[in-house]
mmCIF file of C-alpha atoms and ligand atoms in Angstrom:
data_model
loop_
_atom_site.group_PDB
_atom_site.id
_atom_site.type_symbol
_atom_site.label_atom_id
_atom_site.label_comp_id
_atom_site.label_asym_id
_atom_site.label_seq_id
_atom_site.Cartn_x
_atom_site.Cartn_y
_atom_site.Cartn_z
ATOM 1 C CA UNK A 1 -13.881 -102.303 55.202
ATOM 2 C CA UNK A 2 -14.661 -105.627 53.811
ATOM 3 C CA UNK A 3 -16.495 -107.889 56.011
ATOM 4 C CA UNK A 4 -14.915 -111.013 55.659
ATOM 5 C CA UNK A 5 -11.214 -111.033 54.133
ATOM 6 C CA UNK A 6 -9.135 -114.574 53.484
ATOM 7 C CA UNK A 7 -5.658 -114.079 52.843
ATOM 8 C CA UNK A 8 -3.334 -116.560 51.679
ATOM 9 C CA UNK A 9 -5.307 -119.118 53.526
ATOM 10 C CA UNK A 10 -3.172 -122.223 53.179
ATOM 11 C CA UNK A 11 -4.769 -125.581 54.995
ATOM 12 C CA UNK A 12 -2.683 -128.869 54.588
ATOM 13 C CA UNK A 13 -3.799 -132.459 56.161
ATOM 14 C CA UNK A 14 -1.053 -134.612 57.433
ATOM 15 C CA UNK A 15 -1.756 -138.367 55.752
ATOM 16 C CA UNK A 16 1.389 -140.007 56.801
ATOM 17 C CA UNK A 17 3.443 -140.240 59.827
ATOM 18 C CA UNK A 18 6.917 -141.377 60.665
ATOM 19 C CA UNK A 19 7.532 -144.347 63.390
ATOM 20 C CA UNK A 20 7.839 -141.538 66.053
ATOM 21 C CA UNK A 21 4.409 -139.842 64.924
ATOM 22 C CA UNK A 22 5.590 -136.795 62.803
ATOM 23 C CA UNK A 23 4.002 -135.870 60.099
ATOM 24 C CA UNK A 24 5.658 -136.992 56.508
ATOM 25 C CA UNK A 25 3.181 -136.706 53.975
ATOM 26 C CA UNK A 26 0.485 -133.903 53.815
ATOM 27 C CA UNK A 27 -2.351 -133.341 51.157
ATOM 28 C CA UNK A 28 -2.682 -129.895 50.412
ATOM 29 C CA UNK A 29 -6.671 -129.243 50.538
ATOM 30 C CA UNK A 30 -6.379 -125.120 50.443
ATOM 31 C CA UNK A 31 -3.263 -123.584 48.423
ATOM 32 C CA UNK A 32 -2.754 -120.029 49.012
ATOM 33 C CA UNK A 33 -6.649 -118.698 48.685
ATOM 34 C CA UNK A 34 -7.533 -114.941 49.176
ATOM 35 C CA UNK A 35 -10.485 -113.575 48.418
ATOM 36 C CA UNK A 36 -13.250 -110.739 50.286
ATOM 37 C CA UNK A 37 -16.302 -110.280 50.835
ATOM 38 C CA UNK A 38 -18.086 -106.986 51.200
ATOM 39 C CA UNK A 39 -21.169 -106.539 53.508
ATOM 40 C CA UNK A 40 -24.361 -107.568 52.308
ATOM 41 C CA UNK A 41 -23.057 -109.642 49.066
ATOM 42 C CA UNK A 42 -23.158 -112.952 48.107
ATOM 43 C CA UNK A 43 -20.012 -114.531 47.485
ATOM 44 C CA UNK A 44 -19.879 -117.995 46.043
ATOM 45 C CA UNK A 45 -16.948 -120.717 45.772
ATOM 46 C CA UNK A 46 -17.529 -122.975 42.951
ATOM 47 C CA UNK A 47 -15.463 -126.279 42.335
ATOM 48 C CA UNK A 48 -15.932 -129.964 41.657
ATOM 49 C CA UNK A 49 -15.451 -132.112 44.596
ATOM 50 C CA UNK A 50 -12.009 -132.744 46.157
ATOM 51 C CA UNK A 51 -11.735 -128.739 45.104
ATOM 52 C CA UNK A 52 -11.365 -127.419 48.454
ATOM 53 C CA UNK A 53 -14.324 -125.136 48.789
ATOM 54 C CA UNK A 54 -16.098 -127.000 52.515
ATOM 55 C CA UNK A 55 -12.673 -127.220 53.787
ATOM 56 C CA UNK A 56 -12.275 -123.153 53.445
ATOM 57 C CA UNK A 57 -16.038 -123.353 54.640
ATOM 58 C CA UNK A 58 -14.978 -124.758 57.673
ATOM 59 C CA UNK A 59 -12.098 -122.715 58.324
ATOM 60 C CA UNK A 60 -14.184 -119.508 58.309
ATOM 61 C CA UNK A 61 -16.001 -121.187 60.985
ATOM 62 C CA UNK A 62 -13.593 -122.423 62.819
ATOM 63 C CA UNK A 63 -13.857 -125.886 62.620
ATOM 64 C CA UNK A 64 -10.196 -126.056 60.991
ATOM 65 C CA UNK A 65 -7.170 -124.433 61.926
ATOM 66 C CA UNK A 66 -5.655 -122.717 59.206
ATOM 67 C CA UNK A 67 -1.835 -124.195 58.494
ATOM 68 C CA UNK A 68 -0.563 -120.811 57.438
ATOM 69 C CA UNK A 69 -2.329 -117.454 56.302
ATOM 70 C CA UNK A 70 -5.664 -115.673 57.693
ATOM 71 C CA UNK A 71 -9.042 -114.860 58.111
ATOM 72 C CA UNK A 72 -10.428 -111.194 59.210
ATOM 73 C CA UNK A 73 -13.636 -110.689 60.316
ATOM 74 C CA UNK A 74 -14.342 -107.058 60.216
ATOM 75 C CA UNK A 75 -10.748 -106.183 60.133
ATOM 76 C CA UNK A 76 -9.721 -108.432 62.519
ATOM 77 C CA UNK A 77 -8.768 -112.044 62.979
ATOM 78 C CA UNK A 78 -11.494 -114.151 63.051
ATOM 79 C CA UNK A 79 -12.588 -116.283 65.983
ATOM 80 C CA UNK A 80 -11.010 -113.991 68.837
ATOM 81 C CA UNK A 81 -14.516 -113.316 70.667
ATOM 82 C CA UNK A 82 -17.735 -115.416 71.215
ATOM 83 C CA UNK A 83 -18.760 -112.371 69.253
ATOM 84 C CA UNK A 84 -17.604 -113.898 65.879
ATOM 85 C CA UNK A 85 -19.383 -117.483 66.617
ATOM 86 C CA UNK A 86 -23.028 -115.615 67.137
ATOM 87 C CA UNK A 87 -22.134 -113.286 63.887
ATOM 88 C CA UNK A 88 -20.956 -116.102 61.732
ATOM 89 C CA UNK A 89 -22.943 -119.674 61.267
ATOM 90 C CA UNK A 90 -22.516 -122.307 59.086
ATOM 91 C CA UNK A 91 -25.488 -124.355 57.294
ATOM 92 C CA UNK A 92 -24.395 -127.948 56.198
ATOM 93 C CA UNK A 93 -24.653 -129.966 53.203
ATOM 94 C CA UNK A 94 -27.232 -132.766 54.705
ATOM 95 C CA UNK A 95 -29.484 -131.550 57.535
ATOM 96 C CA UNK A 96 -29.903 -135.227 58.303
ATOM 97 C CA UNK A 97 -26.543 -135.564 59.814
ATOM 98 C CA UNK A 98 -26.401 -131.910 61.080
ATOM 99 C CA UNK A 99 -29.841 -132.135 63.534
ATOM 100 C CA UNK A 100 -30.083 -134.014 66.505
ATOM 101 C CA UNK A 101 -32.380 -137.002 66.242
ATOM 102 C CA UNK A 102 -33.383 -136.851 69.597
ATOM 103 C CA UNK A 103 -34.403 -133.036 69.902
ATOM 104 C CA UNK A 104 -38.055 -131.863 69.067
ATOM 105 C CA UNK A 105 -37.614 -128.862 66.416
ATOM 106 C CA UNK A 106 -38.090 -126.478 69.334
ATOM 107 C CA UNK A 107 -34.664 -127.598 71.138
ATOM 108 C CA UNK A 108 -32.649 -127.460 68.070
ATOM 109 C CA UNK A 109 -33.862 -124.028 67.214
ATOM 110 C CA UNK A 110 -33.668 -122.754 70.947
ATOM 111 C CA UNK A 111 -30.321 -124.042 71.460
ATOM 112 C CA UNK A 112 -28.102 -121.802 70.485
ATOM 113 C CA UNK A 113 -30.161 -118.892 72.388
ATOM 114 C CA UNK A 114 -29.656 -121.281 75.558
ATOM 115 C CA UNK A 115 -25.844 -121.805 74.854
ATOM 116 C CA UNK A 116 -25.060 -117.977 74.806
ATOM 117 C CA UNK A 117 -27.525 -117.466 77.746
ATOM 118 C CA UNK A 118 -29.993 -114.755 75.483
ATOM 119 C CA UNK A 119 -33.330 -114.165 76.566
ATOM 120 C CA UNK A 120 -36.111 -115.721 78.985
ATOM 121 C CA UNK A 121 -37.771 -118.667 78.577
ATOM 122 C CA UNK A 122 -40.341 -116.584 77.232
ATOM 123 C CA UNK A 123 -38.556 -114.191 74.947
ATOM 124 C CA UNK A 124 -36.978 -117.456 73.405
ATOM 125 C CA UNK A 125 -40.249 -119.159 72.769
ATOM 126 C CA UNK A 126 -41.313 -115.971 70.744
ATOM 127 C CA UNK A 127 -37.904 -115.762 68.858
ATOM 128 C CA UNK A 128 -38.407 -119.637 67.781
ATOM 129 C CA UNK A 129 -41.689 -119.474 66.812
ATOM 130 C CA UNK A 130 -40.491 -116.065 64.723
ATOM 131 C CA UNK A 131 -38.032 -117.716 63.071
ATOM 132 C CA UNK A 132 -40.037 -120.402 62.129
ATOM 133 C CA UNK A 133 -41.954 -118.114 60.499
ATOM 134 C CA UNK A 134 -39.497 -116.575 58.232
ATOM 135 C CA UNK A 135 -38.439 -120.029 57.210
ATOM 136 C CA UNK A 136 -42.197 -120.985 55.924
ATOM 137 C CA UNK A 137 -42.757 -123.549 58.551
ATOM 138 C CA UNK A 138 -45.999 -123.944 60.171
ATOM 139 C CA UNK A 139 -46.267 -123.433 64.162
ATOM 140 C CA UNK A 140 -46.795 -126.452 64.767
ATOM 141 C CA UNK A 141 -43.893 -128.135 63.600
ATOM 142 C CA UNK A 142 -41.705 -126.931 66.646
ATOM 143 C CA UNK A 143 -43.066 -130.323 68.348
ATOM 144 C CA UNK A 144 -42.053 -132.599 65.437
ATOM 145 C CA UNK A 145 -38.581 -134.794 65.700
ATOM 146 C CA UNK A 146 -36.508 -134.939 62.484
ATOM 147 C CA UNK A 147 -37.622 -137.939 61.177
ATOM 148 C CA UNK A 148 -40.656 -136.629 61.069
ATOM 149 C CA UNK A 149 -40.256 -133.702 58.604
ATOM 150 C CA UNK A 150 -39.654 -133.642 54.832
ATOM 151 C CA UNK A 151 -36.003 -132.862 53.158
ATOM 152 C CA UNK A 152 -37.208 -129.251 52.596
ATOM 153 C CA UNK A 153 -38.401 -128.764 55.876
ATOM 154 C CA UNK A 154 -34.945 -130.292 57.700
ATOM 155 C CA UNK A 155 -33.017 -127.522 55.997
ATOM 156 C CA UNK A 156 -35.465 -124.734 56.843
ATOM 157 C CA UNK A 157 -35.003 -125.843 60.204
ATOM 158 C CA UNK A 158 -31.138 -125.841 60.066
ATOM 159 C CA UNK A 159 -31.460 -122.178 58.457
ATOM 160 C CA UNK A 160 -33.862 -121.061 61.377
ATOM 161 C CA UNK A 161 -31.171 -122.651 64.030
ATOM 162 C CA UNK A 162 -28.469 -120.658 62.381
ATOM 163 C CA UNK A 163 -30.548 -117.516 61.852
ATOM 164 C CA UNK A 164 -32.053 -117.568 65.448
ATOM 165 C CA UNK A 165 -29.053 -115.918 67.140
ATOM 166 C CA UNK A 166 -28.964 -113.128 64.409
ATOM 167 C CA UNK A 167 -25.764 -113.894 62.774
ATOM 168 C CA UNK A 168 -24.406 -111.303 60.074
ATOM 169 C CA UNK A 169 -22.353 -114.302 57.381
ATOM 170 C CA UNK A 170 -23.924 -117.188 56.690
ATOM 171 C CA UNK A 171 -21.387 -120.001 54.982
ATOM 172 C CA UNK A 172 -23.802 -121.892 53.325
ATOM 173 C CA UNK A 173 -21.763 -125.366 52.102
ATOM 174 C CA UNK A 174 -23.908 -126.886 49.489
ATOM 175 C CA UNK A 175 -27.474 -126.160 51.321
ATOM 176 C CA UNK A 176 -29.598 -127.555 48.256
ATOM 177 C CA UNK A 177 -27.477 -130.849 47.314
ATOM 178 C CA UNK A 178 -29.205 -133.289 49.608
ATOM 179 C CA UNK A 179 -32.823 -132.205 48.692
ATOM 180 C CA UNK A 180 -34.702 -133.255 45.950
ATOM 181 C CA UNK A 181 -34.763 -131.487 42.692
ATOM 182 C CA UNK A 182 -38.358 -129.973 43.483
ATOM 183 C CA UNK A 183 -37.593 -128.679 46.746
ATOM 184 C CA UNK A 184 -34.290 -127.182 45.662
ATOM 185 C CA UNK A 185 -35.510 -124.243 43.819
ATOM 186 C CA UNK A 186 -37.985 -122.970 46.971
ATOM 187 C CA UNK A 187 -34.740 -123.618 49.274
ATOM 188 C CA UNK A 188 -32.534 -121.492 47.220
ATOM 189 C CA UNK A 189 -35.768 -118.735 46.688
ATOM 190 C CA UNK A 190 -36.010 -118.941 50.445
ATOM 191 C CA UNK A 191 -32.538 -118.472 51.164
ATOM 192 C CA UNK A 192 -32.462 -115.279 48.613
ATOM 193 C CA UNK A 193 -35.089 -113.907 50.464
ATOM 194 C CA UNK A 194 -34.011 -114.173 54.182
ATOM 195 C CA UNK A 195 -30.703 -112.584 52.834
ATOM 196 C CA UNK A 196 -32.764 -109.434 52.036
ATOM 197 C CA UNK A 197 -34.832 -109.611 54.807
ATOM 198 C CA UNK A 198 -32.199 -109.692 57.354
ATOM 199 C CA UNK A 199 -29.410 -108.030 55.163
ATOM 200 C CA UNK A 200 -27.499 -111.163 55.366
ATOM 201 C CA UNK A 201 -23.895 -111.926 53.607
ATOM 202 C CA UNK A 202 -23.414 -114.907 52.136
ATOM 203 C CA UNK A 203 -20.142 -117.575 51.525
ATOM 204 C CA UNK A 204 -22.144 -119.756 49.473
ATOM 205 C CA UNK A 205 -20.362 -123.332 48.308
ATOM 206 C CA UNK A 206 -21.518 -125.284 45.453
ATOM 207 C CA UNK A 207 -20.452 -127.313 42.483
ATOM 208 C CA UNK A 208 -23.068 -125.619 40.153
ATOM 209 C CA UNK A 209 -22.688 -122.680 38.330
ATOM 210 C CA UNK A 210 -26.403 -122.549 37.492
ATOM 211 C CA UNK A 211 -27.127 -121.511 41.092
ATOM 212 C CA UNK A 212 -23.986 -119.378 41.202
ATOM 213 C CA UNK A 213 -25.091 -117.495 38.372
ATOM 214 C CA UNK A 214 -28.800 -117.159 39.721
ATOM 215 C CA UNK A 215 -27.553 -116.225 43.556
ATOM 216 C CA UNK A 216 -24.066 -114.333 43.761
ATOM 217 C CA UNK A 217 -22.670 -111.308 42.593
ATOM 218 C CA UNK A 218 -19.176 -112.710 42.979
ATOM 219 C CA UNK A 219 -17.635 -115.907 42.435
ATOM 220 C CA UNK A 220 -14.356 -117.689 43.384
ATOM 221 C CA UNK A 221 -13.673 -121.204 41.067
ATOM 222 C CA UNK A 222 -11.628 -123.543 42.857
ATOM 223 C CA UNK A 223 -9.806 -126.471 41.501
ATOM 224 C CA UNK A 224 -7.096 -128.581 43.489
ATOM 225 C CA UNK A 225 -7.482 -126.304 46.474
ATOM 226 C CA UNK A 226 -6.367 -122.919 43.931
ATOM 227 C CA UNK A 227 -8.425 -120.186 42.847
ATOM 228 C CA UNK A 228 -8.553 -120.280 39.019
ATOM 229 C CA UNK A 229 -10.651 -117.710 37.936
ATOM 230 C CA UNK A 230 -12.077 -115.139 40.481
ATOM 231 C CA UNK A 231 -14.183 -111.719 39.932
ATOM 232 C CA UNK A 232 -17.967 -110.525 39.236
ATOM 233 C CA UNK A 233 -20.164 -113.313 38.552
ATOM 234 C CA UNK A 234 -22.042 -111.570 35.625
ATOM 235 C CA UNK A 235 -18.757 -111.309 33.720
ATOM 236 C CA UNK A 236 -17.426 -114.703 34.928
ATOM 237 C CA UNK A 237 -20.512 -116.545 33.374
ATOM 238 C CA UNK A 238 -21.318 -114.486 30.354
ATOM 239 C CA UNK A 239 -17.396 -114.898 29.315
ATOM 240 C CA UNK A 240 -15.163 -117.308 31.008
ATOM 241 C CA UNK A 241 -11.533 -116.968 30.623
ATOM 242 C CA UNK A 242 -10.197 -119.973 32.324
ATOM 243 C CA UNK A 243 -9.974 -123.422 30.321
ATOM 244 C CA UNK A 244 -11.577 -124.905 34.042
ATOM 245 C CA UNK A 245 -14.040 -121.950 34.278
ATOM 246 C CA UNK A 246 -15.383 -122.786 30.499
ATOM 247 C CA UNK A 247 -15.418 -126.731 31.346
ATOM 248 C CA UNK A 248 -17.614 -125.732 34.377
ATOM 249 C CA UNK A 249 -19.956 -123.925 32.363
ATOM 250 C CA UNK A 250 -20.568 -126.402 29.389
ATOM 251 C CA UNK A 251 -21.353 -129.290 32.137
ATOM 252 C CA UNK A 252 -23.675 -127.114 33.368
ATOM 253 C CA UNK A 253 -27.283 -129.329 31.766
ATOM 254 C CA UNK A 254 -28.372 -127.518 28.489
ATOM 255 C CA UNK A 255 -32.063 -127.360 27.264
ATOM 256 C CA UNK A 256 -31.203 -128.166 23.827
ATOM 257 C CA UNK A 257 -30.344 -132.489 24.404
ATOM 258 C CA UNK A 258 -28.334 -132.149 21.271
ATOM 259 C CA UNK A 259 -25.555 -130.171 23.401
ATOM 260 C CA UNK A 260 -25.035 -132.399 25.959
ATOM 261 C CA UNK A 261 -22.289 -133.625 24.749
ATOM 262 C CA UNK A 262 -20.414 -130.967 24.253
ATOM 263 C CA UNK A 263 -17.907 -130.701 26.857
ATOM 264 C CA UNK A 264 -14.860 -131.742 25.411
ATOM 265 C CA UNK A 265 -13.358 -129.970 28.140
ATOM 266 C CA UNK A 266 -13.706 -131.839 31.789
ATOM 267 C CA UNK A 267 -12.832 -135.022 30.513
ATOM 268 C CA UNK A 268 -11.481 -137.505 33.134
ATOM 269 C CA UNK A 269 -11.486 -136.712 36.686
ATOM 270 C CA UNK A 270 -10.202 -134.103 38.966
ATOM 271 C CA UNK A 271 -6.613 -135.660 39.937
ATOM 272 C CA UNK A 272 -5.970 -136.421 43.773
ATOM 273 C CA UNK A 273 -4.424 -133.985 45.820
ATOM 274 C CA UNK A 274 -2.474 -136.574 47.484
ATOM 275 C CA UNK A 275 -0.731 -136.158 44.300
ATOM 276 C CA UNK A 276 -1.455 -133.622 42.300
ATOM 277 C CA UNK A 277 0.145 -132.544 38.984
ATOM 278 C CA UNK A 278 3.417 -130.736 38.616
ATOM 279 C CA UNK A 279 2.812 -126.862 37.051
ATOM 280 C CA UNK A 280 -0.321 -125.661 36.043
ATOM 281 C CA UNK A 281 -3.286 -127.484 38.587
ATOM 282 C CA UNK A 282 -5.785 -128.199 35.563
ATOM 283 C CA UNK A 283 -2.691 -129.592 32.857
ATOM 284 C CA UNK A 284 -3.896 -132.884 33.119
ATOM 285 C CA UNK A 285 -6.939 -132.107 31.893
ATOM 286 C CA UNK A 286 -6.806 -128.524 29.674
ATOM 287 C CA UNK A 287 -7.409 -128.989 26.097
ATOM 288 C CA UNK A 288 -5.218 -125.409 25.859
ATOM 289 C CA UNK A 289 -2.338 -127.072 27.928
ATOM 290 C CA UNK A 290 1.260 -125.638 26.029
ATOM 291 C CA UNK A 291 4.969 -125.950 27.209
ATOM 292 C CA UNK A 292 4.749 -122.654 30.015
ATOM 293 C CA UNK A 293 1.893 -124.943 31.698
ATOM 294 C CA UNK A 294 4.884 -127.185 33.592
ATOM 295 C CA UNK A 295 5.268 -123.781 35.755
ATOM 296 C CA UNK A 296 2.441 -122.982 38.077
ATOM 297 C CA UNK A 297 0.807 -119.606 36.811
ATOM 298 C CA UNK A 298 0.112 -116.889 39.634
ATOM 299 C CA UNK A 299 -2.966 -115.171 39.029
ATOM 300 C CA UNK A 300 -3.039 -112.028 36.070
ATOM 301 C CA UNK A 301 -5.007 -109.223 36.622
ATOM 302 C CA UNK A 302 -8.058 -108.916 33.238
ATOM 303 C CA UNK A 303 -10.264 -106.210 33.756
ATOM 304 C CA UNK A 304 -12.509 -106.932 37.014
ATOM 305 C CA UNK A 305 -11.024 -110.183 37.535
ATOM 306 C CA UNK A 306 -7.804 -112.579 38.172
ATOM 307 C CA UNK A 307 -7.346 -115.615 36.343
ATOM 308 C CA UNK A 308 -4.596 -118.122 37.215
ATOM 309 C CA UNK A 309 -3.601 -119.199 33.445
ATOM 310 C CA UNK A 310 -0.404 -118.813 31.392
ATOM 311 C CA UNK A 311 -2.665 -117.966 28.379
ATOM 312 C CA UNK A 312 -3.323 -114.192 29.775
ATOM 313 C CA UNK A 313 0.432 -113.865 31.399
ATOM 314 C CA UNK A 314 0.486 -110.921 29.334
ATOM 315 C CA UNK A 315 -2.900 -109.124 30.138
ATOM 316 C CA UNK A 316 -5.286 -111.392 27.726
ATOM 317 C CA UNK A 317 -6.041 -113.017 25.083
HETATM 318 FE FE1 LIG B 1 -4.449 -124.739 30.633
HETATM 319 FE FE2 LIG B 1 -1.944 -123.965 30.738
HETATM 320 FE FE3 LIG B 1 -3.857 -122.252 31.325
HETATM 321 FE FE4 LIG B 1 -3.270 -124.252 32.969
HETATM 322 S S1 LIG B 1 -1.933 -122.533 32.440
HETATM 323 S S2 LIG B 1 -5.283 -123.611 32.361
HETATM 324 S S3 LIG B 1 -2.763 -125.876 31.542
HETATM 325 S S4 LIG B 1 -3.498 -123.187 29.340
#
């Protein structure tokens, strides 16, 4: 059984309402996204932004309701018990706006022991300073207020929150964005090694498919809210079959300077899914684009993988 399992998650935002306060106009954020996740892998949802990928984020955690379509957590519906919220935690983009300014290190950490009532006072002082620990931070930082620590050391502490309560999936949406180019590497080494440590499995969100192709073994690529391409993150990188997938990939910063200007493919910018284009998601901006395109392809079966493109309607090319 598959850990975590999204099926035809659908999430749309009403933007407009009639004089009496019904909906009119909705933007469609998540189209129709299924996808699972087996224990102990990493899974990772790639996309520019306005793709969709931290609004699925936060409707494995709960902070959305899902407009049609579900999510199972070991077989069954997520969100049922209190059960699900200890097994399943969420680390945010910025760690700035996700810890309390006015709680030393200890309190942050603590608090989710104190919300679901675990231990003694004394049996959660030793779990915080464990945890802090595991995340490289010295002792004593549990006295320290957020302003007072680095970048790098704000997430560690918003990984040692989630991790205090033991938690089995971690969505991680965009964990090393907000931090400085030299802390980002020890984040993402840290986070690969607390995943072995604890046997964690990982939703992992990010626009760039240099740390998808260092961290996952599978990998969804969003665009408009659909999945394009989807399958084994090896094969995904090495040979992209989606026009959006291969774009991705060549934006992705080359050693060589002379090759930086080589993406002829994600010219312009991702259109607005207030009103998005009619067809294929990506025909505004596919160099491949030909006359199917004006009908929205499902997603073909290649090999190991599905790809949502008219160009392998007929098992490849
Ligand atoms: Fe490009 Fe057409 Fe394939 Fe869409 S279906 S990615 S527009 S070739």
């Amino acid at each position: 059984m598959r850990m975590l399992e999204v099926r035809n998650l659908t999430k749309r935002f009403p933007v407009e309402d009639s004089i009496f306060g019904k909906p009119t106009r909705f933007l469609t954020a998540v189209d129709d996204v299924s996808f699972g996740v087996e224990r102990g892998a990493v899974f990772s949802l790639v996309g520019e932004s306005g793709s969709g990928k931290s609004t699925i984020a936060r409707l494995i955690c709960g902070a959305y309701k899902a407009t049609s379509g579900e999510i199972l957590y070991m077989g069954k519906p997520i969100g049922r018990t209190k059960e699900d919220y200890r097994n399943i935690q969420m680390i945010f983009q910025d760690p700035d706006a996700s810890l309390n300014p006015r709680k030393n290190v200890f309190a942050i950490i603590e608090e989710g022991l104190r919300i679901h009532k675990l231990g003694s006072s004394k049996e959660r002082r030793e779990k915080v300073m464990g945890i802090l620990e595991s995340v490289g931070l010295d002792r004593l930082t549990v006295k320290k207020f957020p302003h007072e620590l680095s970048g790098g050391q704000k997430q560690r502490v918003s990984v040692a929150r989630s991790l205090i309560l033991q938690p089995e999936l971690l969505v991680l949406d965009e964990p090393t964005s907000a931090l400085d180019v030299s802390v980002q590497a020890q984040t993402l080494n840290l986070l690969g090694d607390l995943q072995k440590e604890f046997s964690l499995t990982y939703v992992f969100i990010t626009h760039d498919l240099k740390i998808v192709s260092q961290f996952s073994d599978y990998v969804g690529v969003l665009y408009l809210g659909n999945i394009m391409e989807i399958g084994p993150v090896d094969e995904i990188i090495d040979n992209p079959l989606h026009p959006y997938t291969q774009g991705l990939l060549e934006s992705v910063p080359q050693p060589d300077p002379s090759k930086k200007a080589m993406n002829e493919i994600l010219k312009g910018e991702i259109p607005s899914p207030l009103n998005p284009p009619k067809g294929c998601p990506f025909i505004t901006r596919c160099p491949k684009a030909y006359e199917p395109c004006t009908e929205k392809p499902g997603l073909t079966v290649v090999g190991d993988r599905l790809v949502r493109c008219h160009l392998y309607d007929t098992g490849g090319n």
